[in-house]
Short mmCIF file of C-alpha atoms in Angstrom, two decimals:
data_model
loop_
_atom_site.label_atom_id
_atom_site.label_comp_id
_atom_site.label_asym_id
_atom_site.label_seq_id
_atom_site.Cartn_x
_atom_site.Cartn_y
_atom_site.Cartn_z
CA LEU A 9 25.51 -7.80 45.86
CA CYS A 10 27.56 -7.05 42.77
CA GLN A 11 30.89 -5.28 42.46
CA LYS A 12 31.03 -5.80 38.71
CA SER A 13 28.48 -5.38 35.97
CA ALA A 14 26.52 -8.58 35.38
CA VAL A 15 26.43 -8.11 31.59
CA LYS A 16 28.71 -10.50 29.75
CA SER A 17 30.78 -9.54 26.74
CA PRO A 18 28.74 -9.31 23.53
CA ALA A 19 28.89 -12.03 20.92
CA THR A 20 31.80 -11.68 18.51
CA ASP A 21 29.54 -11.59 15.46
CA LEU A 22 27.84 -8.34 16.51
CA PRO A 23 28.89 -5.15 14.68
CA GLU A 24 31.44 -2.93 16.37
CA MET A 25 30.33 0.19 18.18
CA PRO A 26 31.02 3.48 16.39
CA PRO A 27 34.14 5.28 17.66
CA CYS A 28 33.91 7.69 20.58
CA ASP A 29 36.63 10.09 21.71
CA PHE A 30 35.14 10.72 25.14
CA LYS A 31 36.95 8.99 28.01
CA PRO A 32 34.85 8.24 31.10
CA VAL A 33 36.21 8.60 34.60
CA GLU A 34 37.35 5.26 35.97
CA TYR A 35 34.99 3.83 38.54
CA LYS A 36 36.70 2.89 41.78
CA VAL A 37 34.79 0.53 44.05
CA ARG A 38 34.08 2.02 47.46
CA GLY A 39 32.81 -1.09 49.18
CA LYS A 40 30.17 -3.49 47.95
CA LEU A 41 27.34 -2.27 45.73
CA ILE A 42 24.33 -3.44 47.69
CA MET A 43 20.86 -3.06 46.20
CA GLN A 44 18.83 -4.11 49.22
CA ASN A 45 18.45 -0.51 50.40
CA CYS A 46 17.40 0.82 46.99
CA HIS A 47 13.95 1.16 45.45
CA PRO A 48 12.56 -2.40 45.68
CA MET A 49 10.78 -2.04 42.32
CA THR A 50 14.03 -1.59 40.36
CA MET A 51 14.38 -5.19 39.25
CA LYS A 52 10.64 -5.62 38.61
CA VAL A 53 10.48 -2.64 36.27
CA THR A 54 13.64 -3.33 34.25
CA TYR A 55 13.14 -7.11 33.84
CA TYR A 56 16.91 -7.59 33.95
CA LYS A 57 17.97 -10.87 35.50
CA LYS A 58 20.88 -8.93 36.94
CA PRO A 59 21.30 -5.15 36.97
CA VAL A 60 23.50 -3.06 34.72
CA PHE A 61 25.47 -0.66 36.90
CA ILE A 62 25.64 2.63 35.01
CA HIS A 63 28.50 4.89 36.00
CA GLN A 64 28.72 7.78 33.52
CA GLY A 65 27.01 9.28 30.49
CA HIS A 66 28.02 11.52 27.60
CA MET A 67 25.53 12.50 24.88
CA GLN A 68 24.10 9.23 23.43
CA TRP A 69 26.57 7.01 25.30
CA LEU A 70 26.55 5.34 28.72
CA TRP A 71 29.36 3.48 30.52
CA ASP A 72 28.98 0.87 33.24
CA VAL A 73 31.27 0.40 36.23
CA ASP A 74 33.53 -1.84 34.12
CA GLY A 75 34.03 0.86 31.50
CA LYS A 76 31.84 -0.90 28.93
CA ARG A 77 30.05 1.49 26.56
CA TYR A 78 26.37 1.33 25.58
CA LEU A 79 24.24 3.22 23.07
CA ASP A 80 21.28 4.61 25.02
CA LEU A 81 18.35 4.12 22.64
CA PHE A 82 15.98 4.71 25.57
CA ALA A 83 17.30 8.23 26.32
CA GLY A 84 16.96 7.77 30.06
CA VAL A 85 13.27 6.79 29.82
CA ALA A 86 12.57 9.31 27.02
CA THR A 87 13.95 12.04 29.29
CA VAL A 88 17.45 12.96 28.13
CA SER A 89 16.23 15.05 25.22
CA VAL A 90 19.56 16.50 24.12
CA GLY A 91 22.00 13.86 25.37
CA HIS A 92 23.61 12.88 28.66
CA CYS A 93 25.63 15.72 30.22
CA HIS A 94 25.31 17.91 27.12
CA PRO A 95 28.14 20.49 27.44
CA LYS A 96 25.83 23.51 26.90
CA VAL A 97 23.25 22.31 29.42
CA THR A 98 25.91 21.30 31.93
CA ALA A 99 27.49 24.76 31.66
CA ALA A 100 24.12 26.43 32.31
CA ALA A 101 23.62 24.28 35.43
CA GLU A 102 27.11 25.06 36.75
CA LYS A 103 26.63 28.80 36.17
CA GLN A 104 23.33 28.86 38.06
CA LEU A 105 24.67 26.72 40.91
CA ARG A 106 27.27 29.41 41.58
CA ARG A 107 24.61 32.14 41.63
CA LEU A 108 21.46 30.84 43.37
CA TRP A 109 20.45 27.27 44.19
CA HIS A 110 17.02 27.77 45.58
CA THR A 111 14.18 30.09 46.31
CA THR A 112 10.48 29.45 45.85
CA ASN A 113 8.22 30.69 43.09
CA ILE A 114 6.37 33.03 45.47
CA TYR A 115 9.36 35.34 45.02
CA VAL A 116 10.39 37.12 41.84
CA TYR A 117 13.71 36.12 40.30
CA PRO A 118 14.83 36.48 36.68
CA THR A 119 15.57 32.80 35.93
CA LEU A 120 11.97 31.75 36.58
CA HIS A 121 10.22 34.53 34.68
CA GLU A 122 12.62 34.53 31.73
CA TYR A 123 12.11 30.79 31.33
CA CYS A 124 8.31 30.95 31.57
CA GLU A 125 8.27 33.67 28.91
CA LYS A 126 10.53 31.60 26.67
CA LEU A 127 8.49 28.39 27.11
CA ALA A 128 5.21 30.22 26.45
CA SER A 129 6.62 31.56 23.16
CA PHE A 130 6.60 28.00 21.80
CA PHE A 131 2.80 27.75 22.17
CA PRO A 132 -0.02 29.21 20.07
CA ASP A 133 -2.52 31.60 21.63
CA PRO A 134 -4.25 31.38 24.04
CA LEU A 135 -1.85 28.91 25.75
CA LYS A 136 0.32 31.46 27.55
CA VAL A 137 0.17 30.83 31.33
CA VAL A 138 2.81 28.51 32.82
CA TYR A 139 2.83 26.60 36.12
CA LEU A 140 6.04 24.75 36.95
CA THR A 141 6.13 21.45 38.86
CA ASN A 142 8.67 18.72 39.64
CA SER A 143 7.36 15.81 37.54
CA GLY A 144 4.83 14.71 34.97
CA SER A 145 2.65 13.07 37.61
CA GLU A 146 2.53 16.32 39.53
CA ALA A 147 1.76 18.30 36.36
CA ASN A 148 -1.15 16.00 35.49
CA ASP A 149 -2.36 16.07 39.08
CA LEU A 150 -2.41 19.87 38.93
CA ALA A 151 -4.17 19.80 35.55
CA MET A 152 -6.93 17.60 37.00
CA LEU A 153 -7.50 20.07 39.82
CA MET A 154 -7.51 23.08 37.50
CA ALA A 155 -9.96 21.41 35.09
CA ARG A 156 -12.41 20.61 37.89
CA LEU A 157 -12.17 24.08 39.40
CA HIS A 158 -12.66 25.80 36.05
CA THR A 159 -15.56 23.71 34.76
CA GLY A 160 -17.29 22.99 38.05
CA ASN A 161 -17.53 19.39 36.86
CA TYR A 162 -15.77 16.31 38.19
CA ASP A 163 -15.53 13.43 35.70
CA ILE A 164 -12.46 13.00 33.50
CA ILE A 165 -12.06 10.68 30.51
CA THR A 166 -8.84 8.99 29.40
CA PHE A 167 -7.91 6.20 26.98
CA ARG A 168 -7.55 2.57 27.94
CA GLY A 169 -3.89 1.67 28.04
CA SER A 170 -2.87 5.19 28.98
CA TYR A 171 -0.24 6.24 31.49
CA HIS A 172 -0.48 9.71 33.05
CA GLY A 173 1.35 9.21 36.33
CA GLY A 174 1.62 7.13 39.47
CA SER A 175 0.42 9.50 42.20
CA PRO A 176 -2.83 8.62 44.00
CA GLN A 177 -4.74 11.15 41.87
CA THR A 178 -3.18 10.42 38.48
CA MET A 179 -3.43 6.67 39.01
CA GLY A 180 -7.08 7.12 38.08
CA LEU A 181 -6.07 8.62 34.74
CA THR A 182 -3.69 5.73 34.17
CA SER A 183 -5.48 2.78 32.55
CA ASN A 184 -2.83 0.11 32.77
CA ALA A 185 -3.10 -2.74 35.28
CA ALA A 186 0.64 -2.94 35.92
CA TYR A 187 0.55 0.50 37.54
CA LYS A 188 -2.58 -0.05 39.61
CA TYR A 189 -2.71 -0.82 43.34
CA PRO A 190 -5.72 -2.37 45.11
CA VAL A 191 -6.68 0.81 46.96
CA ALA A 192 -9.09 3.63 46.15
CA ASN A 193 -7.44 6.19 43.90
CA GLY A 194 -8.14 8.78 41.23
CA LEU A 195 -11.89 8.88 41.72
CA GLY A 196 -13.96 10.33 38.91
CA CYS A 197 -11.83 8.96 36.07
CA THR A 198 -13.39 6.90 33.27
CA ASN A 199 -11.54 5.08 30.50
CA THR A 200 -12.76 4.89 26.92
CA MET A 201 -11.59 2.64 24.07
CA CYS A 202 -8.18 3.57 22.70
CA PRO A 203 -8.44 4.08 18.92
CA ASP A 204 -5.61 1.63 18.17
CA VAL A 205 -5.76 0.91 14.44
CA PHE A 206 -3.47 -2.13 14.74
CA ARG A 207 -4.65 -3.97 17.83
CA GLY A 208 -8.17 -2.56 17.99
CA PRO A 209 -11.20 -3.92 16.13
CA TRP A 210 -11.01 -1.29 13.37
CA GLY A 211 -8.18 0.12 11.31
CA GLY A 212 -6.56 -0.02 7.92
CA SER A 213 -3.55 0.90 5.88
CA HIS A 214 -4.26 4.65 5.64
CA CYS A 215 -5.25 5.59 9.19
CA ARG A 216 -2.06 6.85 10.79
CA ASP A 217 0.04 9.96 10.42
CA SER A 218 3.19 7.86 10.13
CA PRO A 219 5.75 6.89 7.48
CA VAL A 220 4.70 3.27 8.16
CA GLN A 221 1.10 2.03 8.08
CA THR A 222 -0.43 -1.21 9.34
CA ILE A 223 -0.57 -4.30 7.14
CA ARG A 224 -4.35 -4.38 7.59
CA GLU A 225 -6.30 -3.79 4.40
CA CYS A 226 -8.32 -0.61 4.08
CA GLY A 227 -11.39 -0.23 1.88
CA CYS A 228 -12.21 3.36 2.82
CA ALA A 229 -12.98 5.92 0.16
CA GLN A 230 -10.47 8.72 -0.40
CA GLY A 231 -10.60 11.18 2.48
CA HIS A 232 -12.95 8.99 4.50
CA CYS A 233 -11.91 6.84 7.51
CA MET A 234 -14.46 4.30 8.73
CA ALA A 235 -12.19 3.29 11.62
CA ASN A 236 -12.26 6.85 12.91
CA GLU A 237 -16.07 6.86 12.83
CA HIS A 238 -16.23 3.59 14.79
CA TYR A 239 -13.78 4.73 17.48
CA ILE A 240 -15.59 8.05 17.82
CA GLY A 241 -18.75 5.97 18.20
CA GLN A 242 -17.16 4.24 21.18
CA LEU A 243 -16.31 7.62 22.75
CA LYS A 244 -19.92 8.72 22.22
CA GLU A 245 -21.10 5.56 23.96
CA THR A 246 -18.84 6.34 26.92
CA LEU A 247 -20.27 9.86 27.07
CA VAL A 248 -23.89 8.69 27.13
CA THR A 249 -23.48 5.69 29.45
CA SER A 250 -20.51 6.13 31.81
CA VAL A 251 -20.26 9.81 32.79
CA PRO A 252 -22.68 12.65 33.62
CA SER A 253 -23.93 14.98 30.92
CA ARG A 254 -21.32 17.55 31.99
CA ILE A 255 -17.68 16.53 32.40
CA ALA A 256 -14.47 18.22 33.53
CA ALA A 257 -11.88 17.08 31.01
CA PHE A 258 -10.49 14.67 28.48
CA PHE A 259 -6.83 13.62 28.82
CA GLY A 260 -4.99 12.21 25.83
CA GLU A 261 -1.42 11.81 24.66
CA PRO A 262 -0.99 12.79 20.99
CA ILE A 263 0.73 9.41 20.63
CA GLN A 264 0.13 6.96 23.47
CA GLY A 265 3.54 6.33 25.02
CA VAL A 266 3.65 3.63 27.71
CA GLY A 267 0.65 2.00 26.05
CA GLY A 268 2.85 1.08 23.08
CA ALA A 269 3.47 4.13 20.87
CA VAL A 270 -0.14 3.89 19.71
CA GLN A 271 -1.28 6.27 16.98
CA TYR A 272 -4.91 7.17 16.41
CA PRO A 273 -6.79 7.79 13.16
CA LYS A 274 -5.80 11.18 11.76
CA ASN A 275 -8.96 13.11 12.65
CA TYR A 276 -9.84 11.36 15.90
CA LEU A 277 -8.62 14.01 18.35
CA LYS A 278 -10.26 16.82 16.40
CA GLU A 279 -13.66 15.13 16.68
CA ALA A 280 -13.05 14.01 20.27
CA TYR A 281 -12.20 17.57 21.35
CA ARG A 282 -15.46 18.83 19.84
CA LEU A 283 -17.54 16.23 21.71
CA VAL A 284 -15.80 16.95 25.02
CA ARG A 285 -16.24 20.71 24.72
CA GLU A 286 -19.95 20.28 23.92
CA ARG A 287 -20.26 18.68 27.36
CA GLY A 288 -18.49 21.48 29.20
CA GLY A 289 -15.12 19.75 29.44
CA ILE A 290 -11.66 21.01 28.59
CA CYS A 291 -9.15 19.12 26.45
CA ILE A 292 -5.74 18.30 27.91
CA ALA A 293 -2.77 17.13 25.85
CA ASP A 294 -0.20 15.12 27.81
CA GLU A 295 3.05 15.97 25.98
CA VAL A 296 5.38 14.28 28.46
CA GLN A 297 6.66 11.94 25.73
CA THR A 298 5.64 13.67 22.49
CA GLY A 299 6.80 17.21 23.26
CA PHE A 300 9.93 19.21 22.44
CA GLY A 301 10.24 18.12 18.82
CA ARG A 302 10.41 14.38 19.43
CA THR A 303 7.84 13.59 16.72
CA GLY A 304 9.94 15.51 14.19
CA SER A 305 7.16 17.08 12.14
CA HIS A 306 6.05 19.43 14.94
CA TYR A 307 7.37 20.81 18.21
CA TRP A 308 4.28 19.58 20.07
CA GLY A 309 2.45 16.36 19.34
CA PHE A 310 -0.98 18.01 19.34
CA GLN A 311 0.05 20.14 16.33
CA GLY A 312 0.18 16.97 14.24
CA HIS A 313 -3.55 16.51 14.89
CA ASP A 314 -4.43 20.10 13.89
CA VAL A 315 -5.97 20.86 17.30
CA ILE A 316 -5.30 23.35 20.07
CA PRO A 317 -5.92 21.93 23.55
CA ASP A 318 -7.06 23.99 26.52
CA MET A 319 -4.17 22.74 28.61
CA VAL A 320 -0.83 21.04 27.95
CA THR A 321 1.24 19.07 30.46
CA MET A 322 4.89 18.15 30.04
CA ALA A 323 7.91 16.74 31.89
CA LYS A 324 10.78 14.30 31.09
CA GLY A 325 12.66 16.03 28.25
CA ILE A 326 11.76 19.50 29.50
CA ALA A 327 14.95 19.73 31.58
CA ASN A 328 17.00 16.84 30.19
CA GLY A 329 16.57 14.72 33.31
CA PHE A 330 16.62 17.42 35.97
CA PRO A 331 13.36 17.08 37.99
CA MET A 332 10.85 19.37 36.31
CA GLY A 333 7.35 19.42 34.84
CA ALA A 334 4.94 22.08 33.64
CA VAL A 335 1.32 22.91 32.93
CA VAL A 336 0.58 25.48 30.21
CA THR A 337 -2.95 26.79 29.94
CA THR A 338 -5.09 29.78 29.04
CA PRO A 339 -5.52 33.00 31.07
CA GLU A 340 -9.21 32.14 31.54
CA ILE A 341 -8.50 28.75 33.12
CA ALA A 342 -5.64 30.22 35.15
CA ALA A 343 -8.03 32.84 36.56
CA SER A 344 -10.35 30.09 37.80
CA PHE A 345 -7.41 28.56 39.65
CA GLY A 346 -7.12 31.72 41.74
CA LYS A 347 -9.95 30.55 44.01
CA GLY A 348 -7.33 29.16 46.38
CA VAL A 349 -3.59 29.44 47.04
CA HIS A 350 -1.26 27.26 44.99
CA PHE A 351 2.25 26.88 46.39
CA ASN A 352 5.10 24.66 45.23
CA THR A 353 8.36 24.60 47.19
CA PHE A 354 10.55 23.31 44.35
CA GLY A 355 8.53 24.03 41.19
CA GLY A 356 10.41 26.69 39.26
CA ASN A 357 13.64 26.11 41.14
CA PRO A 358 16.38 28.45 39.77
CA VAL A 359 18.65 25.58 38.73
CA ALA A 360 15.78 23.73 37.03
CA CYS A 361 14.77 26.88 35.13
CA ALA A 362 18.34 27.57 33.99
CA ILE A 363 18.69 23.99 32.74
CA ALA A 364 15.26 23.94 31.05
CA SER A 365 16.00 27.25 29.33
CA SER A 366 19.29 25.87 28.02
CA VAL A 367 17.45 22.77 26.75
CA LEU A 368 15.12 24.94 24.64
CA ASP A 369 18.14 26.73 23.19
CA THR A 370 20.04 23.51 22.57
CA ILE A 371 17.15 21.79 20.79
CA LYS A 372 17.06 24.73 18.39
CA GLU A 373 20.84 25.16 17.97
CA ASP A 374 21.50 21.45 17.47
CA GLY A 375 18.56 21.01 15.10
CA ALA A 376 17.20 18.21 17.30
CA GLN A 377 13.69 18.36 15.89
CA GLN A 378 14.89 17.92 12.31
CA ILE A 379 17.21 15.12 13.44
CA SER A 380 14.23 13.40 15.07
CA HIS A 381 12.37 13.63 11.78
CA ASP A 382 15.22 12.43 9.57
CA VAL A 383 16.64 9.68 11.77
CA GLY A 384 13.20 8.57 12.96
CA THR A 385 11.82 8.28 9.42
CA TYR A 386 14.86 6.25 8.40
CA LEU A 387 14.52 3.95 11.42
CA LEU A 388 10.81 3.44 10.83
CA THR A 389 11.19 2.55 7.16
CA GLU A 390 14.09 0.19 7.85
CA LEU A 391 12.25 -1.47 10.76
CA ALA A 392 9.27 -1.96 8.46
CA LYS A 393 11.49 -4.18 6.30
CA PHE A 394 12.02 -6.44 9.32
CA ARG A 395 8.24 -6.50 9.86
CA ASP A 396 7.74 -7.66 6.28
CA LYS A 397 10.42 -10.32 6.71
CA TYR A 398 9.71 -11.77 10.16
CA GLU A 399 6.39 -13.14 11.43
CA ILE A 400 7.10 -12.18 15.02
CA ILE A 401 6.97 -8.45 14.17
CA GLY A 402 3.34 -7.49 13.76
CA ASP A 403 3.59 -3.72 13.56
CA VAL A 404 6.00 -0.82 13.28
CA ARG A 405 4.63 2.62 14.02
CA GLY A 406 5.39 6.11 15.21
CA LYS A 407 6.63 9.53 14.18
CA GLY A 408 10.09 11.00 14.54
CA LEU A 409 11.90 9.28 17.38
CA GLN A 410 8.77 8.02 19.13
CA ILE A 411 8.75 4.53 17.66
CA GLY A 412 6.95 1.32 18.57
CA VAL A 413 7.67 -2.22 17.38
CA GLU A 414 5.02 -4.75 18.39
CA MET A 415 5.81 -8.46 18.70
CA VAL A 416 2.96 -10.90 18.00
CA LYS A 417 2.23 -14.62 17.83
CA ASP A 418 0.41 -14.38 14.51
CA LYS A 419 0.33 -11.08 12.64
CA PHE A 420 -2.33 -12.29 10.21
CA VAL A 421 -5.00 -12.93 12.85
CA GLN A 422 -7.02 -9.71 13.08
CA PRO A 423 -9.57 -8.80 15.77
CA THR A 424 -13.25 -9.34 14.97
CA PRO A 425 -14.85 -5.91 14.49
CA LEU A 426 -17.59 -4.88 16.88
CA LEU A 427 -20.92 -3.97 15.37
CA PRO A 428 -21.44 -0.24 14.85
CA LEU A 429 -23.62 1.23 17.57
CA GLU A 430 -26.61 1.75 15.29
CA LEU A 431 -26.60 -1.98 14.40
CA GLN A 432 -26.44 -3.30 17.94
CA GLY A 433 -29.58 -4.66 19.50
CA PRO A 434 -31.18 -3.23 22.66
CA ASN A 435 -29.42 -5.83 24.81
#
């Protein structure tokens, strides 16, 4: 329907874009660009009145079909972890394409096993067994199956507001109405209260592991977090009322991504992991958005909570946009998975492994984790100044380059706290 980008020229009072020496290839129209045959959800998801037609990318920059340049603050949906068409990663892909495009992971080939060994080296013991998939949804789907096989239990707990995938299985993990369809899916999944110290009923100005705290007052004693106790109380209530006495797993992102870059009280996950393990469950960290140094302080988000999960899932930035995901777990859990045959046609594809291996090298060589820390901390502290200045900005939060800015109608209206469980009546 459009042969030209629908975005008009920016206002003249906006600052100029920084210089860029890269010259994109000119886009030459080959007939009309018709969207009617494309994914029908495209316009619903992006909220654009008219689409932006992206033609080429280079590092942090994107160009549309008119040659207009954009700064990609979204990193291709938090996926392009080292920049669009990074020269080192592109070279690795080209080299592998000339050698071997495809074989399955039931065969032995160096690219697969060298990459798995390299990825496992980034994890603490006993997280040393790697399963490769094609996406984060598939990785979480596989993690659900492995957890149930290993524990012999069925029920899985996730946070309200979470997003763990859109497949029929993972849709049960996902607690967000926008991603739900009115059909049976993801049976055995129960959602518990997300310990959101800004929007939730409890929280104060010392809860988060972030350069920026909420504007809510905090009367907790030094080293003591009442909000954490209340949110753990809600998890305990879920455990005694909504699931059997033995459960399969608890899924949690170290920082909730799609749910709004939500950060929990500092010791919440440590206590939650203990409660889950007491009931026979395993603890699964979804690192699709927090992994690979994005939070700056640590390579994996769970490290910022001083916990070691039983299983870690990842995707997005793992291969800089090439379709790939992974599950990393312990030898004990992996042994339980041997009860049947697991086969994946494209998981561990030679090209994907070559790209993902180059991404690990590039993150280290380019100092991407430190950049995430430095630039992210600067952005957070500067954005906090806007929060203090404008009423529409209720909260600024995050770590590294996982940042959330929440718009509100009235930032000074706080939720009414629920009564602690021990004070609630029998009804």
